[in-house]
Tab-separated table of C-alpha atoms and ligand atoms in Angstrom:
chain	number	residue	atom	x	y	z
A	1471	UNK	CA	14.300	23.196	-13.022
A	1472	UNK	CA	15.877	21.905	-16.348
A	1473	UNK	CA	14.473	19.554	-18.079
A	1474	UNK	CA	17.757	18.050	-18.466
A	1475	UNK	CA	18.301	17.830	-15.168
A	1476	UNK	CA	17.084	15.157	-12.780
A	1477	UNK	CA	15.770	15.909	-8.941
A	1478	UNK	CA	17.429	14.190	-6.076
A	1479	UNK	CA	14.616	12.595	-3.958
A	1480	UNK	CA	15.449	11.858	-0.233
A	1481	UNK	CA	12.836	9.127	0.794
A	1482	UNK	CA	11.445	9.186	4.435
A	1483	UNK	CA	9.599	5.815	5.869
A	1484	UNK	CA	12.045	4.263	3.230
A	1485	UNK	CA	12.089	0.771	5.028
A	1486	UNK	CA	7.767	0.556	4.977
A	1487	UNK	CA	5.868	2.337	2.686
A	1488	UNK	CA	8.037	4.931	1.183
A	1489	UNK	CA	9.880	2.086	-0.786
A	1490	UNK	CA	6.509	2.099	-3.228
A	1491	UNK	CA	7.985	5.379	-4.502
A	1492	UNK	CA	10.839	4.034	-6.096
A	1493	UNK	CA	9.880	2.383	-9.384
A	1494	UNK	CA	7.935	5.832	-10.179
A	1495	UNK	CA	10.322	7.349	-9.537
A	1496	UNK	CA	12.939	5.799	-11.608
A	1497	UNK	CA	10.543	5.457	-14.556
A	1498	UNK	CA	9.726	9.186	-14.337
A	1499	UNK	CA	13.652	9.854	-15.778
A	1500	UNK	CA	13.172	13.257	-14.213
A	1501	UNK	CA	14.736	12.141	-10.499
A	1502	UNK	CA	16.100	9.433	-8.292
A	1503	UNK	CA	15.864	8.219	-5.168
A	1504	UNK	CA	18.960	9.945	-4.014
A	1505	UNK	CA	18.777	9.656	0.242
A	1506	UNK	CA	16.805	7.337	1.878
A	1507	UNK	CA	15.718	7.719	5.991
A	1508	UNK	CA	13.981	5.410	8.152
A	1509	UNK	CA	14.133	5.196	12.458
A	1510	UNK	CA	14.614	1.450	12.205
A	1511	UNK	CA	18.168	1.061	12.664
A	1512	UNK	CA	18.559	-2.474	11.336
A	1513	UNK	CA	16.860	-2.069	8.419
A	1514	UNK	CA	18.206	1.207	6.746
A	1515	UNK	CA	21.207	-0.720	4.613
A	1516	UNK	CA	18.872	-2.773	3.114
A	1517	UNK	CA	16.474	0.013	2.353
A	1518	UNK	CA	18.853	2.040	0.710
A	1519	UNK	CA	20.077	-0.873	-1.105
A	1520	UNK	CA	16.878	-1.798	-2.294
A	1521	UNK	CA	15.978	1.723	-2.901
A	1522	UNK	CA	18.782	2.655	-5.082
A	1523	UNK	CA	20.123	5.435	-2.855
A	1524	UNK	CA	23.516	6.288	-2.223
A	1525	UNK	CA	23.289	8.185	1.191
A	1526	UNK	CA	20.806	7.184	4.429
A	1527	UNK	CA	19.853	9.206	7.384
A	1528	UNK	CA	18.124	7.686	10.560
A	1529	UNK	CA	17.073	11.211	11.330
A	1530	UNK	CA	14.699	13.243	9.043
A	1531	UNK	CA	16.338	16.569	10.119
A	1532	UNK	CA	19.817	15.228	9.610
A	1533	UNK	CA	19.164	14.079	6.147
A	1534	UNK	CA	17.113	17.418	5.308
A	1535	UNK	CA	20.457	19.500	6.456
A	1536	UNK	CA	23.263	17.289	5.124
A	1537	UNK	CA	22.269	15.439	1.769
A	1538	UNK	CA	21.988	17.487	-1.654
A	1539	UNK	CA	18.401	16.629	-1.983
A	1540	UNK	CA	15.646	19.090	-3.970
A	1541	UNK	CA	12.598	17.079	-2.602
A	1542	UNK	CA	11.188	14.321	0.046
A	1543	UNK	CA	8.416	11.655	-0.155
A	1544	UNK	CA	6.847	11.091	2.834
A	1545	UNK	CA	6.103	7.722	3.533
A	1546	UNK	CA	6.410	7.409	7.447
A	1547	UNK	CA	3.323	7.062	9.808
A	1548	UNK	CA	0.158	9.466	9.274
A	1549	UNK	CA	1.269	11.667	12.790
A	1550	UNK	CA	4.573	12.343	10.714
A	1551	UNK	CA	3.655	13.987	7.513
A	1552	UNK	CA	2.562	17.362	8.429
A	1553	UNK	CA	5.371	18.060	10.802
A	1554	UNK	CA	7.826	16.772	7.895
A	1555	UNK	CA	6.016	18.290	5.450
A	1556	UNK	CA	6.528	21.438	7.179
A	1557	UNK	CA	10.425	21.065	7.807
A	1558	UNK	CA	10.840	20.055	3.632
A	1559	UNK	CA	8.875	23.124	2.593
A	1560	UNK	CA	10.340	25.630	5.287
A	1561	UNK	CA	13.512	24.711	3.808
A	1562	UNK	CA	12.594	25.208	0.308
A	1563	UNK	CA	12.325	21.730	-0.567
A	1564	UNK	CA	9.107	19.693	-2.499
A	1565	UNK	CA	7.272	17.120	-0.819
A	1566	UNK	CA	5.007	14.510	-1.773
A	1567	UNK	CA	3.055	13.380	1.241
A	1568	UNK	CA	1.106	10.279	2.172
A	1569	UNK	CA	-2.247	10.558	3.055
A	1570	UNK	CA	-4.169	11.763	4.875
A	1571	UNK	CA	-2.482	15.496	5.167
A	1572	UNK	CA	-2.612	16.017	8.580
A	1573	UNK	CA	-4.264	14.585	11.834
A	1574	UNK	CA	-5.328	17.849	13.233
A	1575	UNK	CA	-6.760	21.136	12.214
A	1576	UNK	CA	-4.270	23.082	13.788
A	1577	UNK	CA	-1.344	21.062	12.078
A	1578	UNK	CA	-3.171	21.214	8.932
A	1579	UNK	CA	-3.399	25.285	9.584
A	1580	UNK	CA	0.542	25.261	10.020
A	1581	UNK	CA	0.800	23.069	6.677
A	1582	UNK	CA	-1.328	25.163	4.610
A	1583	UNK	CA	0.372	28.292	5.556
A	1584	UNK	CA	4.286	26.588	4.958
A	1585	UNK	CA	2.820	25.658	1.650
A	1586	UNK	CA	1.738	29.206	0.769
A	1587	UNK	CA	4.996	30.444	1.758
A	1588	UNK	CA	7.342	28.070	0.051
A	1589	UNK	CA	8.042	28.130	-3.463
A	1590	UNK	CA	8.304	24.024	-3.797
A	1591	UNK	CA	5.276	21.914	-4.591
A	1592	UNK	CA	3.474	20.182	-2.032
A	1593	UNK	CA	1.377	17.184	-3.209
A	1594	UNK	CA	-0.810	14.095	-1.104
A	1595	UNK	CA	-0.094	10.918	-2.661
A	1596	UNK	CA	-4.030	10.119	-3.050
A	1597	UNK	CA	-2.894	7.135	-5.094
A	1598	UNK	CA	-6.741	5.759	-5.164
A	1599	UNK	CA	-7.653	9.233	-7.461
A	1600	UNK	CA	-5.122	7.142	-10.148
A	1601	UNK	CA	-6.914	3.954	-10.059
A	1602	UNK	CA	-7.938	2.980	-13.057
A	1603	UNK	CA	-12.033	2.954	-13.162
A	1604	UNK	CA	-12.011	5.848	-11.027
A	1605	UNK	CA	-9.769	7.949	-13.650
A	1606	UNK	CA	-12.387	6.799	-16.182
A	1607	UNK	CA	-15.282	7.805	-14.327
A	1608	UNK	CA	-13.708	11.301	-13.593
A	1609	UNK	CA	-13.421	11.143	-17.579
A	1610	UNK	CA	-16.914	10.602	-18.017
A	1611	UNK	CA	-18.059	13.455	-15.505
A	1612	UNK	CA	-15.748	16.198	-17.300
A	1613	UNK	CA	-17.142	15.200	-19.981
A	1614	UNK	CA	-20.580	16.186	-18.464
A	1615	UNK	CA	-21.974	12.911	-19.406
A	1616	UNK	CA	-23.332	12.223	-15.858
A	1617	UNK	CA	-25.219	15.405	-16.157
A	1618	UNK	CA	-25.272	17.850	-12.721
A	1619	UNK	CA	-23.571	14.996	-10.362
A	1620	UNK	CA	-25.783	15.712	-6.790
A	1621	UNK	CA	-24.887	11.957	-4.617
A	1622	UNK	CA	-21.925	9.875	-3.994
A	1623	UNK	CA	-21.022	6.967	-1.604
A	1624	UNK	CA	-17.776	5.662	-1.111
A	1625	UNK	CA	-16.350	3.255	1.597
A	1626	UNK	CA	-13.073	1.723	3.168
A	1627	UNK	CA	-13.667	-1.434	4.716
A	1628	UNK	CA	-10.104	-2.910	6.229
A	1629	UNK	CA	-10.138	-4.600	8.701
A	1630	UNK	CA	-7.040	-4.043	10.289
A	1631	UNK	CA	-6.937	-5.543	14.392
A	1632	UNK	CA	-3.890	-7.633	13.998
A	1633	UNK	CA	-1.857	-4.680	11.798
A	1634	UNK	CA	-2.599	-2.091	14.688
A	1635	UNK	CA	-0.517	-4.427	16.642
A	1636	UNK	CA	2.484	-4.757	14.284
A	1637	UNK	CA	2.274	-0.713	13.397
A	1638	UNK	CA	1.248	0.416	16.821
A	1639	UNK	CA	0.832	4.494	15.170
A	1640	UNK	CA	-2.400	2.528	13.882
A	1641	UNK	CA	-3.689	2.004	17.502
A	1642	UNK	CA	-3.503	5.238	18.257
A	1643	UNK	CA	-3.892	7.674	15.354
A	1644	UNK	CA	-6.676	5.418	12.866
A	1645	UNK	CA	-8.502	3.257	15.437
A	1646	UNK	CA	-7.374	4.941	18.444
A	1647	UNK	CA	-9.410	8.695	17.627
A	1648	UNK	CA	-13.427	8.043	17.021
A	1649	UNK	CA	-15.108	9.616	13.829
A	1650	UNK	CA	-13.000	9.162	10.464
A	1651	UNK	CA	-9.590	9.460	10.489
A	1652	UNK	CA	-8.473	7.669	7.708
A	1653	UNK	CA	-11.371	8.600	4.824
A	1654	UNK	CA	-8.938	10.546	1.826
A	1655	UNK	CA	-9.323	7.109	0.148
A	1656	UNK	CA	-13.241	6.975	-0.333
A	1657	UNK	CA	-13.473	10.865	-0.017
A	1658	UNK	CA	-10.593	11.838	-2.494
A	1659	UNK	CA	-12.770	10.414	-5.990
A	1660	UNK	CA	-15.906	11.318	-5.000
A	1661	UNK	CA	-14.029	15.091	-4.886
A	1662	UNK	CA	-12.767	15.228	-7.954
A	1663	UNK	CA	-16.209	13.467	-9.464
A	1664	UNK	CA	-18.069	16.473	-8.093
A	1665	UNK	CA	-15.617	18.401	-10.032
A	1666	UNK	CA	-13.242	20.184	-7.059
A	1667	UNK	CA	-16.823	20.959	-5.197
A	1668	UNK	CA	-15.572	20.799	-1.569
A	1669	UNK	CA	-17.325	19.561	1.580
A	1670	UNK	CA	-18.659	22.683	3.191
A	1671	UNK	CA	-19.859	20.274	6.191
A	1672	UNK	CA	-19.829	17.152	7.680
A	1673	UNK	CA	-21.842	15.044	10.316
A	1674	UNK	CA	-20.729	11.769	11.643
A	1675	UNK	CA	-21.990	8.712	13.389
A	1676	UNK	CA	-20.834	5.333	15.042
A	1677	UNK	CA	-22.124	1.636	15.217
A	1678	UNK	CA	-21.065	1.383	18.630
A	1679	UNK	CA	-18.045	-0.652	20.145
A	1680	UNK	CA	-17.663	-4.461	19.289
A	1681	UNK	CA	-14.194	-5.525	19.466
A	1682	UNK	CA	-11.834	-5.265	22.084
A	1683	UNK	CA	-7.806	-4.714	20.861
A	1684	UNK	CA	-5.430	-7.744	22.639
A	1685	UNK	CA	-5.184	-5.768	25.911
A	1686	UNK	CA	-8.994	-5.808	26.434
A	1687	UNK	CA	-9.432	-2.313	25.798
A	1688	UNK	CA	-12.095	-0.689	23.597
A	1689	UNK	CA	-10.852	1.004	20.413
A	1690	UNK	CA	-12.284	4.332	20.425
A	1691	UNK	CA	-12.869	4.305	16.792
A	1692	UNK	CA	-16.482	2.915	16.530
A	1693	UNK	CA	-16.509	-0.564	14.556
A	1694	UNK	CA	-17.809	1.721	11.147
A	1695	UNK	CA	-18.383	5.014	11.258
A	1696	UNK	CA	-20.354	7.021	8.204
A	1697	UNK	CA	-19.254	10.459	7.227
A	1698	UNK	CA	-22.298	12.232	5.974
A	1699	UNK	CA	-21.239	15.142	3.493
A	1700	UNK	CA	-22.928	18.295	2.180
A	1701	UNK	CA	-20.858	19.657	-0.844
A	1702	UNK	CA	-20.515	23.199	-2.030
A	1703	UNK	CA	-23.600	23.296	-4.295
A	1704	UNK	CA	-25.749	21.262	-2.002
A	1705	UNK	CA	-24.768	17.652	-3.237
A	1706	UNK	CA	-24.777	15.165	-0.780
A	1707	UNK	CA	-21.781	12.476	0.256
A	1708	UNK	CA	-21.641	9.488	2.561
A	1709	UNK	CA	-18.498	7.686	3.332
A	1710	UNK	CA	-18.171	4.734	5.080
A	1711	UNK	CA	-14.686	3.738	7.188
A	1712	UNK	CA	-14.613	0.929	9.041
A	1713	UNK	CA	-10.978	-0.820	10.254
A	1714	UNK	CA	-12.269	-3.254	12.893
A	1715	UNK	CA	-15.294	-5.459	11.463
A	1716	UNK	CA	-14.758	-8.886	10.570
A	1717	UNK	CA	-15.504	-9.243	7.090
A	1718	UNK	CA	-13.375	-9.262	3.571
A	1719	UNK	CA	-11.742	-6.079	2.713
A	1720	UNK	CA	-13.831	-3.428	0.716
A	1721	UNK	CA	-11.711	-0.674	0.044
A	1722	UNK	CA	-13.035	1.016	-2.874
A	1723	UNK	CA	-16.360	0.621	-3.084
A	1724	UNK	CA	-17.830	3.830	-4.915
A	1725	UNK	CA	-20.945	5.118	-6.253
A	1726	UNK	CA	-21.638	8.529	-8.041
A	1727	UNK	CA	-25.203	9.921	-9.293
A	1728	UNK	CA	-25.693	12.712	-12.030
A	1729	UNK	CA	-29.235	14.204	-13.397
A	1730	UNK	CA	-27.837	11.883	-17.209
A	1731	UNK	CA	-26.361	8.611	-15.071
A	1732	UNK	CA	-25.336	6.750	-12.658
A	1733	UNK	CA	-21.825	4.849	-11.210
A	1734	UNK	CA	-22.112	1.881	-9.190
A	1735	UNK	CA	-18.353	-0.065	-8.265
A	1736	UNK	CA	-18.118	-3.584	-8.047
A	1737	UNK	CA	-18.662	-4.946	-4.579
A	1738	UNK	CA	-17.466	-8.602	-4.713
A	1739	UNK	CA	-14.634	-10.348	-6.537
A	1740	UNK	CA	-15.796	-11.162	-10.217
A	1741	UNK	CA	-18.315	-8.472	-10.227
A	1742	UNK	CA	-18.129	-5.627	-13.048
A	1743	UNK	CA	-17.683	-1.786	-12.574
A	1744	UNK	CA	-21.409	-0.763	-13.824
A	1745	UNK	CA	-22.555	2.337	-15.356
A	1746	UNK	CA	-25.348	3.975	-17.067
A	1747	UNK	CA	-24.982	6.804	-19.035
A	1748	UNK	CA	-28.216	8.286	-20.681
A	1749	UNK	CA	-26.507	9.961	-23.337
A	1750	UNK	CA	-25.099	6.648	-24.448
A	1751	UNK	CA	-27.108	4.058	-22.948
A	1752	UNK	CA	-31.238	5.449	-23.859
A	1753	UNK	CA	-33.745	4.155	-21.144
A	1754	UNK	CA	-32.425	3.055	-17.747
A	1755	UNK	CA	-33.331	-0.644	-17.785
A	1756	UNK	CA	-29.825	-1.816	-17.659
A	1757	UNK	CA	-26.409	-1.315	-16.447
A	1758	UNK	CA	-23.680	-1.543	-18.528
A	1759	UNK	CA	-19.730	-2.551	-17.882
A	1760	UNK	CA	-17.779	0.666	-16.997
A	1761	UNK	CA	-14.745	-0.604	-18.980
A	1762	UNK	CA	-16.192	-1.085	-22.515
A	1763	UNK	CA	-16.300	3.132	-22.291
A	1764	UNK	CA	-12.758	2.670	-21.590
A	1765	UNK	CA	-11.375	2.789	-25.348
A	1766	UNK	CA	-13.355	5.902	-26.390
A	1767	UNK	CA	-13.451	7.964	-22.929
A	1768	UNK	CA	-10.285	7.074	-20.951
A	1769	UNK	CA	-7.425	9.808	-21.207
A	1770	UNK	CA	-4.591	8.999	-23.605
A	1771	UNK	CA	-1.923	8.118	-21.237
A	1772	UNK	CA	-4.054	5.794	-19.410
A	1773	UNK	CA	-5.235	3.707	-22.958
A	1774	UNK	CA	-2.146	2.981	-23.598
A	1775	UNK	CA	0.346	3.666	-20.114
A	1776	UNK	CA	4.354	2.466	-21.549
A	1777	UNK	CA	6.402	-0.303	-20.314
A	1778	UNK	CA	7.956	2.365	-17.658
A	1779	UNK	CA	4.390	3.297	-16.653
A	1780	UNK	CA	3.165	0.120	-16.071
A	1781	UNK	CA	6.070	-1.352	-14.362
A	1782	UNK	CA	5.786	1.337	-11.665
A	1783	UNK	CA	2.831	-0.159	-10.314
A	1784	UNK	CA	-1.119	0.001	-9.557
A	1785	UNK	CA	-1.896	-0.025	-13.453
A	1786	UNK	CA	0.336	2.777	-14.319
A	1787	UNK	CA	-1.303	4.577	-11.382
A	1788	UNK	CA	1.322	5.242	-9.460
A	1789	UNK	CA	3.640	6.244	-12.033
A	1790	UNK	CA	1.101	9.089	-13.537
A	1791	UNK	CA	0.758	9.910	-9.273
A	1792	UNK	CA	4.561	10.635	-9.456
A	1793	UNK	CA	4.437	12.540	-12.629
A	1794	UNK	CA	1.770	14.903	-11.888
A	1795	UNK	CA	4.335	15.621	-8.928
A	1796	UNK	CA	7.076	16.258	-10.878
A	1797	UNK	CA	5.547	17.920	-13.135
A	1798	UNK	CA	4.153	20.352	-11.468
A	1799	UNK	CA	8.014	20.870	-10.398
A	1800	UNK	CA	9.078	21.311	-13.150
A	1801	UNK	CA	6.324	23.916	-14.033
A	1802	UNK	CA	4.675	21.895	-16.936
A	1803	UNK	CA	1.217	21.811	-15.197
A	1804	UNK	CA	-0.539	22.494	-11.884
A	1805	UNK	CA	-0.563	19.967	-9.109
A	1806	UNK	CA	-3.841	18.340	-9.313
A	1807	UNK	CA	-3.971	17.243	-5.391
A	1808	UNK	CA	-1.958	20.195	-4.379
A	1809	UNK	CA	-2.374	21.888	-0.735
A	1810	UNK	CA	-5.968	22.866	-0.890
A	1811	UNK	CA	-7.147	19.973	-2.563
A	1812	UNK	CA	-5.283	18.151	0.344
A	1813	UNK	CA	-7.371	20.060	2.594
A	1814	UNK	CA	-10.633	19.176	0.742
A	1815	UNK	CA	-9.929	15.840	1.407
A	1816	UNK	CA	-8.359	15.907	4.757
A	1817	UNK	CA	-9.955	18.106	6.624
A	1818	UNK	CA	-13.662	16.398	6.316
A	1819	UNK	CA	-12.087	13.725	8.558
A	1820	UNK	CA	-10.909	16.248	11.178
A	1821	UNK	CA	-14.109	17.535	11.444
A	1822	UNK	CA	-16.055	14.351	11.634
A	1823	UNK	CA	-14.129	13.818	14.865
A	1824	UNK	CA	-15.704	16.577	16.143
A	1825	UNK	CA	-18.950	15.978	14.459
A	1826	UNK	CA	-19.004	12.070	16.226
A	1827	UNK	CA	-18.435	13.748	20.081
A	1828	UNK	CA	-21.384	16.073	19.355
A	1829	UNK	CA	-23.974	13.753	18.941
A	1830	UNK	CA	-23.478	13.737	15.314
A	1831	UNK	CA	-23.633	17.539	14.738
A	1832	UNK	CA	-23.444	19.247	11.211
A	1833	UNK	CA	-20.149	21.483	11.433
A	1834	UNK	CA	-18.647	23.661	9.419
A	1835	UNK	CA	-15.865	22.663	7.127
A	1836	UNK	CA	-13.033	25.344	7.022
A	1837	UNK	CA	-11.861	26.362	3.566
A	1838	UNK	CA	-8.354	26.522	3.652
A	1839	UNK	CA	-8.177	29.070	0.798
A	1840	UNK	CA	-8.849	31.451	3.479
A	1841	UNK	CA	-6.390	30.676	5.704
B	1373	LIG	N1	-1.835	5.181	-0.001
B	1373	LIG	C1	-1.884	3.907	0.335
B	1373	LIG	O1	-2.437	3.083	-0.368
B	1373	LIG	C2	-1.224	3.498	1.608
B	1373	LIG	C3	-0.971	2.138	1.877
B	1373	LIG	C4	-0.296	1.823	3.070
B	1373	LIG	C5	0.087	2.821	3.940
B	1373	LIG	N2	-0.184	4.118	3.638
B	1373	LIG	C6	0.242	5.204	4.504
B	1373	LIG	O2	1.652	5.204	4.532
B	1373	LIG	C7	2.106	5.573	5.815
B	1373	LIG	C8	3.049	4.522	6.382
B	1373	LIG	O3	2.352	3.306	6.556
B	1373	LIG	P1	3.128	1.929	6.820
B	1373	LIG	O4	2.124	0.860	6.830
B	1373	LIG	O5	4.285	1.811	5.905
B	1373	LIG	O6	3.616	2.173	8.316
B	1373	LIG	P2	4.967	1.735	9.054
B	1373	LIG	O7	4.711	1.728	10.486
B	1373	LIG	O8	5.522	0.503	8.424
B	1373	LIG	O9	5.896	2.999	8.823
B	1373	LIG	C9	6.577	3.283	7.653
B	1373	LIG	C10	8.052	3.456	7.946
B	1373	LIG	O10	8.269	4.722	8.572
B	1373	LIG	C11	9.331	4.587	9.510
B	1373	LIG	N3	9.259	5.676	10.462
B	1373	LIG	C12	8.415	5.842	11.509
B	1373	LIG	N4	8.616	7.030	12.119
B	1373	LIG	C13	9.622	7.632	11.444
B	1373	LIG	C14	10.277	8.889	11.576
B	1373	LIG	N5	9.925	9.754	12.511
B	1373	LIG	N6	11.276	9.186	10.719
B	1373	LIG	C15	11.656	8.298	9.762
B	1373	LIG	N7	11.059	7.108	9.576
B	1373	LIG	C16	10.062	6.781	10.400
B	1373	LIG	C17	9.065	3.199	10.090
B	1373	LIG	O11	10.234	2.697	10.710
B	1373	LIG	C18	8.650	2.413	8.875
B	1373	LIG	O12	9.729	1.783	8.240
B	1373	LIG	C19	0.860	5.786	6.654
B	1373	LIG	O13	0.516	7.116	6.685
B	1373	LIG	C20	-0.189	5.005	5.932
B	1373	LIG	O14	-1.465	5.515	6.155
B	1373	LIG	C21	-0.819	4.462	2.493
C-alpha cells in the first residue's frame, strides 16, 4: 500500500458489534468504513448510515465479490469469524477478527493455513491486550522489572443469562459448550506478560450446574469453570470464566508474579491497580498504585494518546488496536496478535473443552507454527 492511499474497510456484524470499529477507523486516516453487512434486514440503512459507508450487503459473500473493498472487520457472532475469516483471506483480502479466533480446532487448522497462504494480514481484535494498566504492566515486564515472570491469574466474570436470550449464538456457542469457550480476554495479557511464552497444556474443571436457562434446561457450560495453564518454560496460569453466576461483573481481574515483583488488579470499584516492583519499591511490605509508574514506564503513545486517539474509544485502546492492524498493512511493523498469537490465545480454550469431558485431563496444546 501507499501511504497516501487510504484502505476501503467492508464491516461485517455492522448493526452489533462491528459498529465499535468505526471511530478507529476514521481516526486512523489510513481507511474508511467503505461497505457495511449485517443479516438483519431492518437495520442495515441505519448501520450504514451510522457507519459512514456508502454501499451495504446483507450477505458476506455478496459484499466480498461486488464492493471495491481491500479488507473486512469481523464483528458478527464468535461461530462466524473463522469461516469469514477464511473467505476475506482466500480472496486476498485483510481481516481483523473478533475474538476468540475460532470455536474449533479443526476450523482454527483451516484458518491458520488460509493465513499462511494469503498475503493480507490477519489480526484478533484482543481489545483487552490495549487496556490501559495492562499495556503498562506489559511495559514493566519488557522491561524485566518483574524479574523471570513464573504465575498469572486472570478471570472473566459476566454474567450473561438474560443476553443469551437476546443473542441466542450465546446459548449455544459460550454457555452452550462446557470448559472455556470464551477465555482470549483473561488469557490474551497474561500471554503477552509471559513474553509470547505459549500454553503448551491445559487442564480444566467445573463448579457444577446451578442455573437453569428460561426453558428449564441446564447450560452445559458449568456456572465457572478454571483453566489451569502450564506455559512453555514451565510457568503456571489459571483463568477463571464464568457467564452464569449471580454476582457483579469482574471482567478483568489479573494478577502476574515475577522472581523482582508482583501485579495484583483491582477487584472492586474504587480499588487501585497494585504493584510491587523490587527494583523500585526495596522490601515487600507494601503495595504500591500501578499508575504512579505510569509517567516514567508507559509507552509514548499511550502517555500522551491525541484527540483522534482518544475519541476512538477504551482510552485510546481501541484506536492503537486498529493501528497495529493497519500498520502491519501497510508494512510499517509486524502484527502483534497476528495468526499464531491468535492461536496462543484461542486454542487453550478449545482444548479445555476437551480437558473438562476428561475428568480434567492435562492435554496437549497444539502449536500452530507447525501446522
Ligand atoms: N472484544 C469485546 O470486548 C467484545 C464485546 C462484545 C462482543 N464481542 C464479540 O463480538 C461478536 C459479536 O457480538 P455481539 O454482541 O455484537 O453479537 P450480535 O448477536 O449482536 O451480533 C453482531 C451482529 O452480527 C450480525 N450477524 C449475525 N450473523 C451474521 C452473518 N452471518 N453475516 C452478517 N452479519 C451477521 C447480527 O445481525 C448482529 O447485528 C462476538 O464474537 C462477541 O464475542 C467482543
Amino acid at each position: 500500500m501507499k501511504a497516501d492511499e487510504k484502505l476501503n474497510v467492508g464491516i461485517v456484524g455492522a448493526a452489533g458489534r462491528g459498529a465499535s470499529f468505526r471511530s478507529a477507523i476514521e481516526a486512523s486516516g489510513r481507511a474508511r468504513v467503505h461497505a457495511v453487512c449485517d443479516v438483519k434486514k431492518d437495520d442495515l440503512q441505519a448501520a450504514m448510515e451510522r457507519l459512514g459507508a456508502s454501499e451495504k450487503y446483507l450477505d458476506f459473500g455478496e459484499m466480498l465479490e461486488k464492493s471495491d473493498i481491500d479488507a473486512v472487520v469481523i464483528g458478527t457472532p464468535m461461530q462466524f469469524h473463522a469461516p469469514q475469516a477464511i473467505t476475506a483471506l482466500r480472496r486476498g483480502l485483510h481481516a481483523l477478527s473478533e475474538v476468540t479466533a475460532g470455536v474449533s480446532i479443526e476450523e482454527c487448522r483451516e484458518l491458520v493455513r488460509a493465513a499462511k497462504a494469503s498475503p493480507a494480514v490477519y489480526m484478533m481484535a484482543e481489545n483487552y491486550t490495549y487496556m490501559r494498566p495492562n499495556v503498562l504492566v506489559k511495559a514493566l515486564v519488557r522491561e524485566g522489572l518483574f524479574g523471570e515472570v513464573y504465575y498469572g491469574e486472570g478471570e472473566y466474570i459476566h454474567e450473561l443469562k438474560g443476553l443469551n436470550e437476546i443473542t441466542k449464538w450465546r446459548r449455544k456457542w459460550q454457555t452452550g459448550v462446557n470448559g472455556g469457550t470464551y477465555p482470549t480476554h483473561s488469557l490474551g495479557p497474561i500471554y503477552q506478560w509471559f513474553d509470547g511464552q505459549r500454553v503448551t497444556h491445559v487442564c480444566c474443571a467445573g463448579s457444577g450446574h446451578h442455573y437453569k436457562d428460561p426453558r428449564g434446561d441446564c447450560y452445559e457450560n458449568e456456572d465457572s469453570i478454571v483453566m489451569l495453564c502450564r506455559m512453555a518454560k514451565g510457568g503456571l496460569v489459571k483463568i477463571r470464566v464464568d457467564m452464569l453466576s449471580d454476582r457483579p461483573h469482574a471482567m478483568t481481574n489479573y494478577q502476574v508474579q515475577g522472581t523482582m515483583g508482583g501485579y495484583e488488579s483491582a477487584r472492586a470499584h474504587g480499588e487501585k491497580n497494585r504493584v510491587w516492583l523490587r527494583k523500585l519499591h526495596g522490601d515487600p511490605n507494601a503495595w504500591h498504585d500501578l499508575e504512579e509508574l505510569a509517567a516514567d514506564h508507559m509507552p509514548d503513545i499511550w502517555r500522551n494518546p491525541t484527540e483522534t486517539a482518544l475519541k476512538a474509544g477504551h482510552g485510546g485502546g481501541d484506536y492503537f488496536e486498529v493501528m497495529d492492524w493497519l500498520n502491519a498493512i501497510y508494512g510499517d511493523a509486524p502484527c502483534p496478535i497476528g495468526i499464531h498469537e491468535a492461536m496462543d490465545m484461542t486454542l487453550p480454550g478449545l482444548v479445555s473443552q476437551q480437558s473438562i469431558m476428561q475428568n480434567c485431563a492435562w492435554l496437549e496444546v497444539p502449536d500452530s507454527r507447525a501446522w
